[in-house]
One Martini backbone bead per residue (centre of mass of N, CA, C, O) as a GRO file, in nm:
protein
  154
    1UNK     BB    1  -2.507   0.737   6.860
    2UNK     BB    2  -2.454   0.451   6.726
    3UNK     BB    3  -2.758   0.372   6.796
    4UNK     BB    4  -2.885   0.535   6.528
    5UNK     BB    5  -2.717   0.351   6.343
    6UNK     BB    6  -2.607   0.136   6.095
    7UNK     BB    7  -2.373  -0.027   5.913
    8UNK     BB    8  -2.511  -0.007   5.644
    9UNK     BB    9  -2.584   0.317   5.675
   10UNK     BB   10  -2.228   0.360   5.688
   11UNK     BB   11  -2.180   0.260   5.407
   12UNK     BB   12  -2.346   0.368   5.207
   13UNK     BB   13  -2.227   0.648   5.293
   14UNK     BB   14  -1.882   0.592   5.218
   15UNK     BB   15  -1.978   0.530   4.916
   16UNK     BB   16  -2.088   0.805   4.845
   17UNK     BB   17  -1.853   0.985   4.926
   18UNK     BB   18  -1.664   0.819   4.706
   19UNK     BB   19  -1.843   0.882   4.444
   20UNK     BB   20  -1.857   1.202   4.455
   21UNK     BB   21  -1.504   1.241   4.496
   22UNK     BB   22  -1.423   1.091   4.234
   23UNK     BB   23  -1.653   1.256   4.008
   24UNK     BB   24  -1.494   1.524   4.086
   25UNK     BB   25  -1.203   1.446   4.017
   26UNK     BB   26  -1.276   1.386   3.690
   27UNK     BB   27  -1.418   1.644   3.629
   28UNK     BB   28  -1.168   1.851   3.712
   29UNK     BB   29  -0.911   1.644   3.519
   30UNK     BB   30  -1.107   1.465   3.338
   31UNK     BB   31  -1.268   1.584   3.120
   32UNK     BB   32  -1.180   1.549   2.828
   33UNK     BB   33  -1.147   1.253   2.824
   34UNK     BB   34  -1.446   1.184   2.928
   35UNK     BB   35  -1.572   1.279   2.622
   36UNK     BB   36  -1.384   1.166   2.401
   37UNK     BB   37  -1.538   0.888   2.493
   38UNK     BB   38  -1.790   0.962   2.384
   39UNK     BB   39  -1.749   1.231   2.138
   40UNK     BB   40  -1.607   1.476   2.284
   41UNK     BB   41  -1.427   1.772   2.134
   42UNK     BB   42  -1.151   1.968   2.155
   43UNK     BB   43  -1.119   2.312   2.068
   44UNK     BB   44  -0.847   2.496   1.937
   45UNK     BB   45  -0.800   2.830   1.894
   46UNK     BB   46  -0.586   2.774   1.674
   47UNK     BB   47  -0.756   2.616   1.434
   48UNK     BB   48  -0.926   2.866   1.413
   49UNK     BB   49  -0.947   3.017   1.106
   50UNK     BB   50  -0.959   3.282   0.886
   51UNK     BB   51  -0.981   3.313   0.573
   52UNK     BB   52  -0.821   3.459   0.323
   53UNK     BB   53  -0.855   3.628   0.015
   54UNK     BB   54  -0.674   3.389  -0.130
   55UNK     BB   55  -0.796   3.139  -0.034
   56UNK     BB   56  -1.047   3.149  -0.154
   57UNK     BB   57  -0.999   3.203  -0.447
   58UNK     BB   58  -0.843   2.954  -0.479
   59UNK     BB   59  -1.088   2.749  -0.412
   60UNK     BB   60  -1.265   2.866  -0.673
   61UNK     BB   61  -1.080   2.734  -0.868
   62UNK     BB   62  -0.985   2.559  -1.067
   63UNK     BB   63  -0.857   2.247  -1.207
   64UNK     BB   64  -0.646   2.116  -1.351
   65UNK     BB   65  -0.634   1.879  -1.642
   66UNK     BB   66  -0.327   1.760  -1.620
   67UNK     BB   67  -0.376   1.625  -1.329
   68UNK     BB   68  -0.559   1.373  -1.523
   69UNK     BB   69  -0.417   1.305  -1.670
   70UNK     BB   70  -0.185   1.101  -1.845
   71UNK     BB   71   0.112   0.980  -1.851
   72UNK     BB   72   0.371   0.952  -2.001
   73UNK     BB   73   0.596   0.708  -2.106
   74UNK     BB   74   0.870   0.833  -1.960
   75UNK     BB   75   0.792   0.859  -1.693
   76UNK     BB   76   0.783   0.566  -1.658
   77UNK     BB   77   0.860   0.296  -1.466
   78UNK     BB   78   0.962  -0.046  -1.562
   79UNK     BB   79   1.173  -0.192  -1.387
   80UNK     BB   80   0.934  -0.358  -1.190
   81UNK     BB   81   0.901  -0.531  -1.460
   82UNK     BB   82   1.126  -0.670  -1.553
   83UNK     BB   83   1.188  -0.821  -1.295
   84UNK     BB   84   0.926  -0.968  -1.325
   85UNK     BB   85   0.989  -1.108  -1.613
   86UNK     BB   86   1.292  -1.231  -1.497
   87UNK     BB   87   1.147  -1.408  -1.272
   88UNK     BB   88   0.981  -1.591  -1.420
   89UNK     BB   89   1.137  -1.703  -1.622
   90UNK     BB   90   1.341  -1.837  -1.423
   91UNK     BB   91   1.071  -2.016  -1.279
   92UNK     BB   92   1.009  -2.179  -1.580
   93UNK     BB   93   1.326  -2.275  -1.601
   94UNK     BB   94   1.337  -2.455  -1.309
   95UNK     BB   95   1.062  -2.621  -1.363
   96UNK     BB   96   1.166  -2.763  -1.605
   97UNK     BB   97   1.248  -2.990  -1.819
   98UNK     BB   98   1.545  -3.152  -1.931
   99UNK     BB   99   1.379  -3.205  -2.219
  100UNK     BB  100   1.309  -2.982  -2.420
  101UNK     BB  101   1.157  -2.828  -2.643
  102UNK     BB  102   1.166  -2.557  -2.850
  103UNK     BB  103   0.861  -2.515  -2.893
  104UNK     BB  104   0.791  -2.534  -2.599
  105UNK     BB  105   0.948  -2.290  -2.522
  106UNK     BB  106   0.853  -2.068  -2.688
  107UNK     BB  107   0.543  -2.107  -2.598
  108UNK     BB  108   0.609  -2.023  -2.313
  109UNK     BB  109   0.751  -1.763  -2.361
  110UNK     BB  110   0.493  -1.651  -2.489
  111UNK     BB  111   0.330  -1.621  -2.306
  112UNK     BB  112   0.460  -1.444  -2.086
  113UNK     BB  113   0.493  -1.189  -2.286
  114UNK     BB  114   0.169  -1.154  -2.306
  115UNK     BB  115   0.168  -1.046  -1.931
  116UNK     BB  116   0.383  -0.781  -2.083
  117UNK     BB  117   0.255  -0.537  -2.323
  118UNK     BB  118   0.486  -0.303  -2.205
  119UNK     BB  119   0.733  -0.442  -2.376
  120UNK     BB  120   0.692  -0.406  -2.638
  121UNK     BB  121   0.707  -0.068  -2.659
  122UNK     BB  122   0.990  -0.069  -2.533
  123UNK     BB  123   1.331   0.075  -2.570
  124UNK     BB  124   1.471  -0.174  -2.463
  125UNK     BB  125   1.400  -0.468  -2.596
  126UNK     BB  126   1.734  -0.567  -2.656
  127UNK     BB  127   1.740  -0.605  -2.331
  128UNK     BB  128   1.540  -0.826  -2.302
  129UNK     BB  129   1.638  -1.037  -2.504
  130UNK     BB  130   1.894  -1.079  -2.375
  131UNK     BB  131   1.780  -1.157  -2.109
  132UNK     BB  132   1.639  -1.468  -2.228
  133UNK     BB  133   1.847  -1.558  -2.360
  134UNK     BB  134   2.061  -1.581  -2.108
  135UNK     BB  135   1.865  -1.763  -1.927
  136UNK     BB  136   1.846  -1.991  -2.183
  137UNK     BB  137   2.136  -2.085  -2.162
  138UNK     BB  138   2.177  -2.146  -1.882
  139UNK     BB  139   2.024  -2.401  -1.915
  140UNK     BB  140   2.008  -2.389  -2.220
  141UNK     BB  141   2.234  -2.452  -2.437
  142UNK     BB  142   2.165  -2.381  -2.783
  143UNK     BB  143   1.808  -2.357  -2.810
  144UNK     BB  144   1.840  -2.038  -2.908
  145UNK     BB  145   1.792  -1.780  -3.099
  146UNK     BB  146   1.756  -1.441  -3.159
  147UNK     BB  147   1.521  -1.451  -3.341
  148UNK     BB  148   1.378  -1.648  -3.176
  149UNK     BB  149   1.252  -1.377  -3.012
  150UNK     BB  150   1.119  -1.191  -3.186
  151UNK     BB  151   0.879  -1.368  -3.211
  152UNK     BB  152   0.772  -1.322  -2.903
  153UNK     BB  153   0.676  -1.005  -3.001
  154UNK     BB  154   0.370  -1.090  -3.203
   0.00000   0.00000   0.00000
């Protein structure tokens, strides 16, 4: 009965029957894992659902208009808009040399408001301004005065 059959033919033969059996075995425990390789997803009973007739007819009404306008500019917050300009400020008041003129400092200065003209007609205006004077005293002490900032908001 051996010498019926060769080594060959009976290694094909148990590795025929272990890859029938571990086939058998995925396809048996690991259905859906192994479609959802392919890209064939389970649809559960729970997610399909007939909608109602007021979800219909809901999803037939149009869309309010008021919710693609702008919103008001009291509803904006500015807060991380002025600490932007204030960081700004402090960053070009660190780099600039110890020996700077007013008018050049104005100019900078000017340049700088002007990549913020959001700022020009919040209603802190006066504290921003504030705000201005005080970084630049703390470098410069008493080379601008509160007049001089109002002209950099022109």
């Amino acid at each position: 009965m051996f010498s019926s059959i060769t080594w060959g033919q009976y290694l094909i033969g148990i590795a025929l029957l272990l890859l029938f059996y571990y086939v058998f075995v995925a396809f048996k425990y690991y259905k859906w894992e192994i479609l959802g390789v392919i890209g064939i997803k389970k649809i559960d009973g729970s997610s399909v659902a007939i909608p109602s007739m007021a979800e219909f007819k809901s999803s037939m009404e149009g869309e309010k208009h008021e919710k693609y306008l702008p919103k008001n500019e009291q509803a904006v917050d500015i807060s991380p808009l002025i600490q932007s300009f204030r960081d700004e400020i402090k960053g070009y008041l660190q780099d600039a040399v110890p020996w700077i003129e007013k008018q050049d400092l104005l100019d900078a200065l000017k340049s700088i408001t002007s990549k913020y003209p959001a700022l020009k007609t919040a209603d802190c205006l006066t504290e921003i301004s504030t705000i201005i004077l005080f970084e630049v005293n703390n470098t410069y002490p008493d080379i601008i005065e509160p007049n001089d900032i109002e002209n950099l908001w022109q």
